[in-house]
PDB file of C-alpha atoms in Angstrom:
ATOM      1  CA  MET A 480     -35.862 -29.181 -20.887  1.00 97.00           C
ATOM      2  CA  GLU A 481     -37.198 -31.744 -23.317  1.00 98.00           C
ATOM      3  CA  THR A 482     -34.804 -34.499 -24.363  1.00 98.00           C
ATOM      4  CA  ARG A 483     -34.959 -36.640 -27.496  1.00 98.00           C
ATOM      5  CA  ARG A 484     -33.309 -39.904 -28.451  1.00 98.00           C
ATOM      6  CA  LEU A 485     -30.127 -39.215 -30.396  1.00 98.00           C
ATOM      7  CA  GLY A 486     -30.821 -41.737 -33.131  1.00 98.00           C
ATOM      8  CA  ARG A 487     -29.233 -45.148 -32.712  1.00 98.00           C
ATOM      9  CA  LEU A 488     -26.687 -43.665 -30.297  1.00 98.00           C
ATOM     10  CA  GLY A 489     -29.503 -43.839 -27.759  1.00 94.00           C
ATOM     11  CA  HIS A 490     -28.455 -40.806 -25.714  1.00 98.00           C
ATOM     12  CA  ASP A 491     -31.328 -38.674 -24.450  1.00 98.00           C
ATOM     13  CA  SER A 492     -30.051 -35.302 -25.636  1.00 98.00           C
ATOM     14  CA  SER A 493     -31.514 -31.956 -24.688  1.00 98.00           C
ATOM     15  CA  VAL A 494     -33.333 -30.398 -27.628  1.00 98.00           C
ATOM     16  CA  LEU A 495     -31.069 -27.380 -27.256  1.00 98.00           C
ATOM     17  CA  ILE A 496     -27.491 -28.329 -28.053  1.00 98.00           C
ATOM     18  CA  TYR A 497     -24.903 -25.939 -26.686  1.00 98.00           C
ATOM     19  CA  GLY A 498     -23.240 -24.363 -29.710  1.00 98.00           C
ATOM     20  CA  ALA A 499     -19.734 -23.797 -28.382  1.00 98.00           C
ATOM     21  CA  ALA A 500     -18.778 -21.637 -31.354  1.00 98.00           C
ATOM     22  CA  SER A 501     -19.959 -18.944 -28.947  1.00 98.00           C
ATOM     23  CA  LEU A 502     -16.797 -19.545 -26.887  1.00 98.00           C
ATOM     24  CA  GLY A 503     -14.325 -19.070 -29.713  1.00 97.00           C
ATOM     25  CA  ALA A 504     -13.316 -15.509 -28.853  1.00 96.00           C
ATOM     26  CA  VAL A 505     -14.351 -15.004 -25.210  1.00 98.00           C
ATOM     27  CA  ASP A 506     -12.338 -15.072 -21.989  1.00 98.00           C
ATOM     28  CA  GLN A 507     -12.545 -17.917 -19.500  1.00 98.00           C
ATOM     29  CA  ASP A 508     -14.839 -16.080 -17.108  1.00 98.00           C
ATOM     30  CA  ARG A 509     -17.427 -15.438 -19.799  1.00 98.00           C
ATOM     31  CA  ALA A 510     -17.075 -19.010 -21.027  1.00 98.00           C
ATOM     32  CA  ASP A 511     -17.512 -20.455 -17.539  1.00 98.00           C
ATOM     33  CA  ALA A 512     -20.633 -18.366 -16.959  1.00 98.00           C
ATOM     34  CA  SER A 513     -22.167 -19.418 -20.271  1.00 98.00           C
ATOM     35  CA  ILE A 514     -21.380 -23.097 -19.734  1.00 98.00           C
ATOM     36  CA  GLN A 515     -22.975 -22.942 -16.294  1.00 98.00           C
ATOM     37  CA  GLU A 516     -26.021 -21.164 -17.711  1.00 98.00           C
ATOM     38  CA  ALA A 517     -26.448 -24.017 -20.178  1.00 98.00           C
ATOM     39  CA  LEU A 518     -26.071 -26.699 -17.517  1.00 98.00           C
ATOM     40  CA  ASP A 519     -28.531 -24.943 -15.221  1.00 98.00           C
ATOM     41  CA  ALA A 520     -31.060 -24.837 -18.070  1.00 98.00           C
ATOM     42  CA  GLY A 521     -30.835 -28.601 -18.550  1.00 98.00           C
ATOM     43  CA  ILE A 522     -28.608 -28.671 -21.635  1.00 98.00           C
ATOM     44  CA  ASN A 523     -26.643 -31.943 -21.646  1.00 98.00           C
ATOM     45  CA  HIS A 524     -25.221 -31.962 -25.201  1.00 98.00           C
ATOM     46  CA  PHE A 525     -22.264 -29.722 -26.082  1.00 98.00           C
ATOM     47  CA  ASP A 526     -21.030 -29.223 -29.646  1.00 98.00           C
ATOM     48  CA  VAL A 527     -17.643 -27.675 -30.393  1.00 98.00           C
ATOM     49  CA  ALA A 528     -15.066 -27.811 -33.206  1.00 98.00           C
ATOM     50  CA  ALA A 529     -11.325 -27.549 -33.620  1.00 98.00           C
ATOM     51  CA  ASP A 530     -11.926 -24.604 -35.957  1.00 97.00           C
ATOM     52  CA  TYR A 531     -13.890 -22.564 -33.387  1.00 98.00           C
ATOM     53  CA  GLY A 532     -10.995 -20.408 -32.244  1.00 98.00           C
ATOM     54  CA  ASP A 533     -10.255 -21.087 -28.569  1.00 98.00           C
ATOM     55  CA  ALA A 534     -13.584 -22.804 -27.883  1.00 98.00           C
ATOM     56  CA  GLU A 535     -12.086 -26.207 -27.046  1.00 98.00           C
ATOM     57  CA  LEU A 536      -9.634 -24.479 -24.699  1.00 98.00           C
ATOM     58  CA  ARG A 537     -12.500 -22.671 -22.967  1.00 98.00           C
ATOM     59  CA  LEU A 538     -14.433 -25.934 -22.485  1.00 98.00           C
ATOM     60  CA  GLY A 539     -11.432 -27.933 -21.332  1.00 98.00           C
ATOM     61  CA  PRO A 540     -11.115 -26.579 -17.789  1.00 98.00           C
ATOM     62  CA  ARG A 541     -14.686 -27.667 -17.002  1.00 97.00           C
ATOM     63  CA  MET A 542     -14.291 -31.244 -18.230  1.00 97.00           C
ATOM     64  CA  PRO A 543     -13.036 -32.823 -14.987  1.00 95.00           C
ATOM     65  CA  GLU A 544     -16.245 -31.628 -13.349  1.00 97.00           C
ATOM     66  CA  ILE A 545     -18.840 -32.149 -16.098  1.00 98.00           C
ATOM     67  CA  ARG A 546     -17.523 -34.786 -18.513  1.00 98.00           C
ATOM     68  CA  ASP A 547     -19.749 -37.565 -17.202  1.00 96.00           C
ATOM     69  CA  ARG A 548     -22.798 -35.277 -17.288  1.00 97.00           C
ATOM     70  CA  ILE A 549     -22.714 -34.281 -20.946  1.00 98.00           C
ATOM     71  CA  PHE A 550     -22.660 -35.676 -24.459  1.00 98.00           C
ATOM     72  CA  LEU A 551     -19.525 -34.104 -25.954  1.00 98.00           C
ATOM     73  CA  ALA A 552     -19.128 -33.600 -29.708  1.00 99.00           C
ATOM     74  CA  THR A 553     -16.322 -31.953 -31.622  1.00 98.00           C
ATOM     75  CA  LYS A 554     -15.382 -31.639 -35.292  1.00 98.00           C
ATOM     76  CA  THR A 555     -12.395 -31.805 -37.594  1.00 98.00           C
ATOM     77  CA  GLY A 556     -12.297 -29.623 -40.670  1.00 98.00           C
ATOM     78  CA  ARG A 557      -9.176 -31.227 -42.064  1.00 98.00           C
ATOM     79  CA  ARG A 558      -9.508 -33.292 -45.223  1.00 98.00           C
ATOM     80  CA  THR A 559      -6.558 -35.708 -45.180  1.00 98.00           C
ATOM     81  CA  TYR A 560      -6.022 -38.685 -42.890  1.00 98.00           C
ATOM     82  CA  GLU A 561      -2.790 -37.311 -41.428  1.00 98.00           C
ATOM     83  CA  GLU A 562      -4.154 -33.832 -40.731  1.00 98.00           C
ATOM     84  CA  ALA A 563      -7.406 -35.129 -39.245  1.00 98.00           C
ATOM     85  CA  TRP A 564      -5.648 -37.697 -37.062  1.00 98.00           C
ATOM     86  CA  SER A 565      -3.405 -34.979 -35.651  1.00 98.00           C
ATOM     87  CA  GLU A 566      -6.328 -32.638 -35.091  1.00 98.00           C
ATOM     88  CA  ILE A 567      -8.476 -35.248 -33.326  1.00 98.00           C
ATOM     89  CA  ASN A 568      -5.621 -35.934 -30.910  1.00 98.00           C
ATOM     90  CA  ARG A 569      -5.132 -32.214 -30.379  1.00 98.00           C
ATOM     91  CA  SER A 570      -8.837 -31.764 -29.655  1.00 98.00           C
ATOM     92  CA  LEU A 571      -8.718 -34.408 -26.927  1.00 98.00           C
ATOM     93  CA  GLU A 572      -5.778 -32.618 -25.350  1.00 98.00           C
ATOM     94  CA  ARG A 573      -7.487 -29.232 -25.510  1.00 98.00           C
ATOM     95  CA  LEU A 574     -10.738 -30.651 -24.153  1.00 98.00           C
ATOM     96  CA  ARG A 575      -8.869 -32.469 -21.361  1.00 98.00           C
ATOM     97  CA  THR A 576     -10.573 -35.794 -21.991  1.00 98.00           C
ATOM     98  CA  ASP A 577      -9.572 -39.205 -23.293  1.00 98.00           C
ATOM     99  CA  HIS A 578     -12.589 -39.480 -25.603  1.00 98.00           C
ATOM    100  CA  VAL A 579     -15.441 -37.572 -27.187  1.00 98.00           C
ATOM    101  CA  ASP A 580     -18.875 -39.011 -27.814  1.00 98.00           C
ATOM    102  CA  LEU A 581     -19.015 -37.782 -31.404  1.00 99.00           C
ATOM    103  CA  ILE A 582     -16.434 -36.668 -33.957  1.00 99.00           C
ATOM    104  CA  GLN A 583     -17.940 -34.875 -36.947  1.00 99.00           C
ATOM    105  CA  MET A 584     -16.566 -34.231 -40.407  1.00 98.00           C
ATOM    106  CA  HIS A 585     -16.852 -30.440 -40.345  1.00 98.00           C
ATOM    107  CA  ALA A 586     -18.224 -28.139 -43.044  1.00 98.00           C
ATOM    108  CA  VAL A 587     -18.860 -30.767 -45.702  1.00 98.00           C
ATOM    109  CA  CYS A 588     -20.959 -28.435 -47.815  1.00 97.00           C
ATOM    110  CA  ASP A 589     -20.383 -29.648 -51.383  1.00 97.00           C
ATOM    111  CA  LEU A 590     -19.552 -32.815 -53.270  1.00 98.00           C
ATOM    112  CA  GLU A 591     -15.936 -31.794 -53.747  1.00 98.00           C
ATOM    113  CA  ASN A 592     -15.384 -31.759 -49.993  1.00 98.00           C
ATOM    114  CA  LEU A 593     -17.410 -34.934 -49.556  1.00 98.00           C
ATOM    115  CA  ASP A 594     -15.094 -36.629 -52.057  1.00 98.00           C
ATOM    116  CA  LEU A 595     -12.052 -35.492 -50.062  1.00 98.00           C
ATOM    117  CA  VAL A 596     -13.493 -36.663 -46.751  1.00 98.00           C
ATOM    118  CA  THR A 597     -14.699 -40.062 -47.929  1.00 98.00           C
ATOM    119  CA  GLY A 598     -11.956 -40.813 -50.453  1.00 98.00           C
ATOM    120  CA  THR A 599      -8.839 -42.913 -49.949  1.00 98.00           C
ATOM    121  CA  GLY A 600      -6.564 -41.167 -47.473  1.00 98.00           C
ATOM    122  CA  GLY A 601      -9.359 -38.820 -46.421  1.00 98.00           C
ATOM    123  CA  SER A 602     -10.234 -37.575 -42.959  1.00 98.00           C
ATOM    124  CA  LEU A 603     -12.981 -40.156 -42.512  1.00 98.00           C
ATOM    125  CA  GLU A 604     -10.316 -42.841 -42.258  1.00 98.00           C
ATOM    126  CA  ALA A 605      -8.826 -41.001 -39.276  1.00 98.00           C
ATOM    127  CA  ALA A 606     -12.245 -40.835 -37.607  1.00 99.00           C
ATOM    128  CA  VAL A 607     -12.768 -44.558 -38.130  1.00 98.00           C
ATOM    129  CA  ARG A 608      -9.373 -45.295 -36.568  1.00 98.00           C
ATOM    130  CA  ALA A 609     -10.204 -43.018 -33.631  1.00 98.00           C
ATOM    131  CA  LYS A 610     -13.446 -44.909 -33.098  1.00 98.00           C
ATOM    132  CA  GLU A 611     -11.688 -48.266 -33.263  1.00 98.00           C
ATOM    133  CA  GLU A 612      -9.199 -47.068 -30.634  1.00 98.00           C
ATOM    134  CA  GLY A 613     -11.883 -45.735 -28.276  1.00 98.00           C
ATOM    135  CA  MET A 614     -11.046 -42.071 -28.748  1.00 98.00           C
ATOM    136  CA  VAL A 615     -14.475 -41.335 -30.209  1.00 98.00           C
ATOM    137  CA  ARG A 616     -17.716 -43.254 -29.885  1.00 98.00           C
ATOM    138  CA  ALA A 617     -19.514 -42.133 -33.035  1.00 98.00           C
ATOM    139  CA  ILE A 618     -18.900 -40.380 -36.358  1.00 99.00           C
ATOM    140  CA  GLY A 619     -21.034 -37.639 -37.920  1.00 99.00           C
ATOM    141  CA  ILE A 620     -21.071 -35.102 -40.725  1.00 98.00           C
ATOM    142  CA  THR A 621     -21.927 -31.389 -40.748  1.00 98.00           C
ATOM    143  CA  GLY A 622     -22.387 -28.578 -43.245  1.00 98.00           C
ATOM    144  CA  HIS A 623     -23.818 -25.092 -43.570  1.00 93.00           C
ATOM    145  CA  THR A 624     -24.844 -24.110 -47.077  1.00 95.00           C
ATOM    146  CA  ALA A 625     -27.998 -24.297 -49.156  1.00 96.00           C
ATOM    147  CA  GLN A 626     -26.565 -27.487 -50.688  1.00 97.00           C
ATOM    148  CA  ALA A 627     -25.829 -29.178 -47.354  1.00 98.00           C
ATOM    149  CA  PRO A 628     -28.941 -31.413 -47.077  1.00 98.00           C
ATOM    150  CA  ALA A 629     -28.364 -32.884 -50.544  1.00 98.00           C
ATOM    151  CA  VAL A 630     -24.655 -33.379 -49.841  1.00 98.00           C
ATOM    152  CA  HIS A 631     -25.424 -35.056 -46.520  1.00 98.00           C
ATOM    153  CA  THR A 632     -27.896 -37.411 -48.166  1.00 98.00           C
ATOM    154  CA  GLU A 633     -25.150 -38.469 -50.552  1.00 98.00           C
ATOM    155  CA  GLY A 634     -22.810 -38.761 -47.580  1.00 98.00           C
ATOM    156  CA  LEU A 635     -25.153 -41.275 -45.951  1.00 98.00           C
ATOM    157  CA  ARG A 636     -25.056 -43.336 -49.138  1.00 98.00           C
ATOM    158  CA  ARG A 637     -21.276 -43.525 -48.936  1.00 98.00           C
ATOM    159  CA  PHE A 638     -20.841 -44.122 -45.196  1.00 98.00           C
ATOM    160  CA  ASP A 639     -23.095 -45.063 -42.302  1.00 98.00           C
ATOM    161  CA  PHE A 640     -22.709 -41.805 -40.387  1.00 98.00           C
ATOM    162  CA  ASP A 641     -24.177 -41.866 -36.889  1.00 98.00           C
ATOM    163  CA  SER A 642     -25.352 -38.254 -37.098  1.00 98.00           C
ATOM    164  CA  VAL A 643     -25.984 -35.350 -39.440  1.00 98.00           C
ATOM    165  CA  LEU A 644     -25.916 -31.659 -38.529  1.00 98.00           C
ATOM    166  CA  THR A 645     -27.545 -29.592 -41.278  1.00 98.00           C
ATOM    167  CA  PRO A 646     -29.253 -26.176 -41.556  1.00 98.00           C
ATOM    168  CA  LEU A 647     -32.987 -25.646 -41.187  1.00 98.00           C
ATOM    169  CA  ASN A 648     -35.241 -22.725 -40.356  1.00 98.00           C
ATOM    170  CA  TYR A 649     -38.625 -21.510 -41.511  1.00 98.00           C
ATOM    171  CA  ARG A 650     -37.294 -19.307 -44.323  1.00 97.00           C
ATOM    172  CA  LEU A 651     -35.126 -22.079 -45.764  1.00 97.00           C
ATOM    173  CA  SER A 652     -38.143 -24.395 -45.712  1.00 98.00           C
ATOM    174  CA  THR A 653     -40.078 -22.073 -48.027  1.00 97.00           C
ATOM    175  CA  ASP A 654     -37.552 -22.635 -50.830  1.00 97.00           C
ATOM    176  CA  PRO A 655     -38.929 -25.570 -52.897  1.00 97.00           C
ATOM    177  CA  GLN A 656     -35.529 -27.043 -53.760  1.00 97.00           C
ATOM    178  CA  TYR A 657     -34.299 -26.777 -50.200  1.00 97.00           C
ATOM    179  CA  ALA A 658     -37.496 -28.339 -48.876  1.00 98.00           C
ATOM    180  CA  ALA A 659     -37.174 -31.245 -51.307  1.00 98.00           C
ATOM    181  CA  ASP A 660     -33.520 -31.812 -50.414  1.00 98.00           C
ATOM    182  CA  TYR A 661     -34.323 -31.716 -46.713  1.00 98.00           C
ATOM    183  CA  ALA A 662     -37.202 -34.190 -47.149  1.00 98.00           C
ATOM    184  CA  ALA A 663     -34.870 -36.612 -48.947  1.00 98.00           C
ATOM    185  CA  LEU A 664     -32.355 -36.270 -46.117  1.00 98.00           C
ATOM    186  CA  VAL A 665     -35.029 -37.040 -43.522  1.00 98.00           C
ATOM    187  CA  GLU A 666     -35.960 -40.193 -45.447  1.00 98.00           C
ATOM    188  CA  ALA A 667     -32.321 -41.311 -45.450  1.00 98.00           C
ATOM    189  CA  ILE A 668     -31.955 -40.482 -41.759  1.00 98.00           C
ATOM    190  CA  ARG A 669     -34.991 -42.553 -40.853  1.00 98.00           C
ATOM    191  CA  ALA A 670     -33.746 -45.492 -42.895  1.00 98.00           C
ATOM    192  CA  SER A 671     -30.426 -45.538 -41.055  1.00 98.00           C
ATOM    193  CA  ASP A 672     -31.690 -44.442 -37.608  1.00 98.00           C
ATOM    194  CA  ALA A 673     -29.026 -41.755 -37.518  1.00 98.00           C
ATOM    195  CA  ALA A 674     -29.459 -38.608 -35.432  1.00 98.00           C
ATOM    196  CA  LEU A 675     -30.562 -35.433 -37.209  1.00 98.00           C
ATOM    197  CA  MET A 676     -29.531 -32.118 -35.678  1.00 98.00           C
ATOM    198  CA  THR A 677     -29.943 -28.639 -37.140  1.00 98.00           C
ATOM    199  CA  ILE A 678     -28.267 -25.234 -37.171  1.00 98.00           C
ATOM    200  CA  LYS A 679     -29.141 -21.657 -38.185  1.00 97.00           C
ATOM    201  CA  MET A 680     -32.547 -21.775 -36.528  1.00 97.00           C
ATOM    202  CA  ILE A 681     -32.520 -18.096 -35.504  1.00 98.00           C
ATOM    203  CA  ALA A 682     -30.586 -16.773 -38.501  1.00 98.00           C
ATOM    204  CA  ARG A 683     -32.488 -13.726 -39.785  1.00 98.00           C
ATOM    205  CA  ARG A 684     -30.369 -12.596 -42.737  1.00 97.00           C
ATOM    206  CA  ASN A 685     -26.841 -11.594 -43.710  1.00 96.00           C
ATOM    207  CA  TRP A 686     -25.354  -8.485 -42.167  1.00 96.00           C
ATOM    208  CA  LYS A 687     -25.795  -5.537 -44.505  1.00 94.00           C
ATOM    209  CA  ASP A 688     -22.824  -3.632 -45.907  1.00 93.00           C
ATOM    210  CA  GLY A 689     -21.774  -1.054 -43.351  1.00 95.00           C
ATOM    211  CA  GLU A 690     -24.090  -2.424 -40.655  1.00 95.00           C
ATOM    212  CA  GLU A 691     -22.627  -2.672 -37.166  1.00 96.00           C
ATOM    213  CA  LYS A 692     -22.222  -6.335 -36.243  1.00 95.00           C
ATOM    214  CA  THR A 693     -23.672  -6.382 -32.754  1.00 96.00           C
ATOM    215  CA  TYR A 694     -23.211 -10.138 -32.254  1.00 97.00           C
ATOM    216  CA  ASP A 695     -20.384 -12.603 -32.844  1.00 94.00           C
ATOM    217  CA  THR A 696     -22.441 -14.571 -35.379  1.00 96.00           C
ATOM    218  CA  TRP A 697     -21.511 -14.212 -39.079  1.00 95.00           C
ATOM    219  CA  TYR A 698     -25.204 -13.671 -39.866  1.00 96.00           C
ATOM    220  CA  ARG A 699     -27.717 -11.265 -38.310  1.00 97.00           C
ATOM    221  CA  PRO A 700     -29.667 -13.336 -35.773  1.00 98.00           C
ATOM    222  CA  PHE A 701     -33.122 -12.874 -34.376  1.00 98.00           C
ATOM    223  CA  ASP A 702     -32.807 -11.330 -30.926  1.00 97.00           C
ATOM    224  CA  GLU A 703     -36.389 -10.288 -30.177  1.00 98.00           C
ATOM    225  CA  GLN A 704     -37.904 -12.924 -27.893  1.00 98.00           C
ATOM    226  CA  ARG A 705     -41.120 -13.094 -29.931  1.00 98.00           C
ATOM    227  CA  TYR A 706     -39.250 -14.212 -33.037  1.00 98.00           C
ATOM    228  CA  VAL A 707     -36.737 -16.437 -31.255  1.00 98.00           C
ATOM    229  CA  THR A 708     -39.644 -18.263 -29.628  1.00 98.00           C
ATOM    230  CA  ALA A 709     -41.539 -18.533 -32.912  1.00 98.00           C
ATOM    231  CA  ALA A 710     -38.491 -19.889 -34.724  1.00 98.00           C
ATOM    232  CA  THR A 711     -37.932 -22.458 -31.968  1.00 98.00           C
ATOM    233  CA  ALA A 712     -41.592 -23.494 -31.874  1.00 98.00           C
ATOM    234  CA  TRP A 713     -41.746 -23.871 -35.649  1.00 98.00           C
ATOM    235  CA  LEU A 714     -38.706 -26.129 -35.650  1.00 98.00           C
ATOM    236  CA  LEU A 715     -39.200 -28.293 -32.573  1.00 98.00           C
ATOM    237  CA  ASN A 716     -42.995 -28.510 -32.549  1.00 98.00           C
ATOM    238  CA  GLY A 717     -43.250 -29.260 -36.252  1.00 98.00           C
ATOM    239  CA  HIS A 718     -40.241 -31.498 -36.806  1.00 98.00           C
ATOM    240  CA  PRO A 719     -40.169 -34.541 -34.522  1.00 97.00           C
ATOM    241  CA  GLU A 720     -37.430 -36.059 -36.698  1.00 98.00           C
ATOM    242  CA  ILE A 721     -34.983 -33.486 -35.320  1.00 98.00           C
ATOM    243  CA  THR A 722     -33.209 -34.618 -32.161  1.00 98.00           C
ATOM    244  CA  GLY A 723     -31.919 -31.155 -31.322  1.00 98.00           C
ATOM    245  CA  LEU A 724     -30.821 -27.758 -32.590  1.00 98.00           C
ATOM    246  CA  ALA A 725     -27.566 -25.968 -31.913  1.00 98.00           C
ATOM    247  CA  THR A 726     -27.756 -22.678 -30.072  1.00 98.00           C
ATOM    248  CA  ALA A 727     -26.319 -19.643 -31.863  1.00 97.00           C
ATOM    249  CA  GLY A 728     -22.626 -18.817 -31.711  1.00 97.00           C
ATOM    250  CA  GLU A 729     -23.146 -15.943 -29.286  1.00 97.00           C
ATOM    251  CA  THR A 730     -23.279 -16.292 -25.496  1.00 98.00           C
ATOM    252  CA  ARG A 731     -25.687 -13.354 -25.119  1.00 98.00           C
ATOM    253  CA  LEU A 732     -28.366 -15.168 -27.117  1.00 98.00           C
ATOM    254  CA  LEU A 733     -28.374 -18.361 -25.049  1.00 98.00           C
ATOM    255  CA  ARG A 734     -30.883 -17.055 -22.509  1.00 98.00           C
ATOM    256  CA  ARG A 735     -33.359 -16.114 -25.235  1.00 98.00           C
ATOM    257  CA  MET A 736     -33.149 -19.598 -26.726  1.00 98.00           C
ATOM    258  CA  VAL A 737     -33.640 -21.243 -23.323  1.00 98.00           C
ATOM    259  CA  ILE A 738     -36.721 -19.077 -22.739  1.00 98.00           C
ATOM    260  CA  ALA A 739     -37.984 -19.941 -26.220  1.00 98.00           C
ATOM    261  CA  GLU A 740     -37.692 -23.672 -25.558  1.00 98.00           C
ATOM    262  CA  ARG A 741     -39.801 -23.245 -22.435  1.00 97.00           C
ATOM    263  CA  GLU A 742     -42.406 -21.013 -24.081  1.00 97.00           C
ATOM    264  CA  ARG A 743     -42.817 -22.880 -27.359  1.00 97.00           C
ATOM    265  CA  ALA A 744     -45.593 -25.183 -26.104  1.00 95.00           C
ATOM    266  CA  ASP A 745     -48.106 -22.379 -26.589  1.00 91.00           C
ATOM    267  CA  LEU A 746     -47.451 -22.123 -30.332  1.00 97.00           C
ATOM    268  CA  THR A 747     -48.417 -24.462 -33.142  1.00 98.00           C
ATOM    269  CA  PRO A 748     -46.016 -24.619 -36.086  1.00 98.00           C
ATOM    270  CA  GLU A 749     -48.626 -22.737 -38.156  1.00 98.00           C
ATOM    271  CA  ASP A 750     -48.911 -19.963 -35.572  1.00 98.00           C
ATOM    272  CA  ALA A 751     -45.147 -19.735 -35.379  1.00 98.00           C
ATOM    273  CA  ALA A 752     -44.879 -19.458 -39.164  1.00 98.00           C
ATOM    274  CA  SER A 753     -47.414 -16.625 -39.167  1.00 98.00           C
ATOM    275  CA  ILE A 754     -45.337 -14.709 -36.630  1.00 98.00           C
ATOM    276  CA  LEU A 755     -42.156 -15.200 -38.656  1.00 98.00           C
ATOM    277  CA  GLU A 756     -43.921 -13.972 -41.791  1.00 98.00           C
ATOM    278  CA  GLU A 757     -44.176 -10.572 -40.066  1.00 97.00           C
ATOM    279  CA  VAL A 758     -40.427 -10.096 -40.517  1.00 98.00           C
ATOM    280  CA  GLN A 759     -39.834  -8.092 -43.678  1.00 95.00           C
ATOM    281  CA  ASP A 760     -36.093  -8.739 -43.944  1.00 96.00           C
ATOM    282  CA  TYR A 761     -36.151 -12.477 -43.167  1.00 97.00           C
ATOM    283  CA  ALA A 762     -33.924 -14.258 -45.712  1.00 97.00           C
ATOM    284  CA  SER A 763     -31.590 -17.199 -46.183  1.00 95.00           C
ATOM    285  CA  PRO A 764     -28.203 -16.532 -44.569  1.00 94.00           C
ATOM    286  CA  PHE A 765     -26.458 -18.393 -47.391  1.00 92.00           C
ATOM    287  CA  VAL A 766     -26.612 -15.522 -49.857  1.00 79.00           C
ATOM    288  CA  ASP A 767     -23.264 -14.099 -48.811  1.00 77.00           C
ATOM    289  CA  MET A 768     -21.312 -16.444 -46.577  1.00 73.00           C
ATOM    290  CA  PRO A 769     -17.858 -15.580 -45.211  1.00 72.00           C
ATOM    291  CA  ILE A 770     -14.984 -17.438 -46.828  1.00 56.00           C
TER     292      ILE A 770
END
């Protein structure tokens, strides 16, 4: 699997980042199988969060074996110093490690939350302390709304985050405002040499009212290989600024994304976009997000 430099952190991360949200509600056997599938595919960057149900607990038992083989990132969604400090310590316990490579300020999707995180007594202060004490090696920011790229650009003005995790897929890129906000974020990322990672690459649309939710994702994902491959090719082949993309929060989709990463070389970004334009119900997933 291709690897890319993770900004100034220097780690050569696999372009597929294991999205451990997929482990939030599965048993240990299913988690172990999925983790091994990722390792066998060449994935060396794992991304989890304290808010992902039991995901940290599912990863923890594998840490004694794999900790020195992977870049390990987690997140805190708490907004005060005290709450975040407690949660970071709890994450280390659940993950069975004495440090993570990256702690991320989770779900910073609007300026109100950015103010809470970066303000006096905010969770960022806890992350800085954790870094100073060797519990984390780097600090990042994440978000998942249509406003996220603009909020993350402002976040980089306020603090020298080592990484940003923000949404991007072909449909989002066709929205002029979103495209402009993303372009501004890329400019800020390049200026600071931070790492830029993305999410929601295979999001197809929201689930419809009454529709059976056949996957654990809160949005309806692409699951046909043709479209998963096209979405992957469009993103990775056309966006060298991106160091990696998080796999979907569903263990059953990991194989399709691994195949897509292998097959994408045959598609130009333009060809991939043409394939995705075939999809009649392709839309932004941020129309109706769960609370």
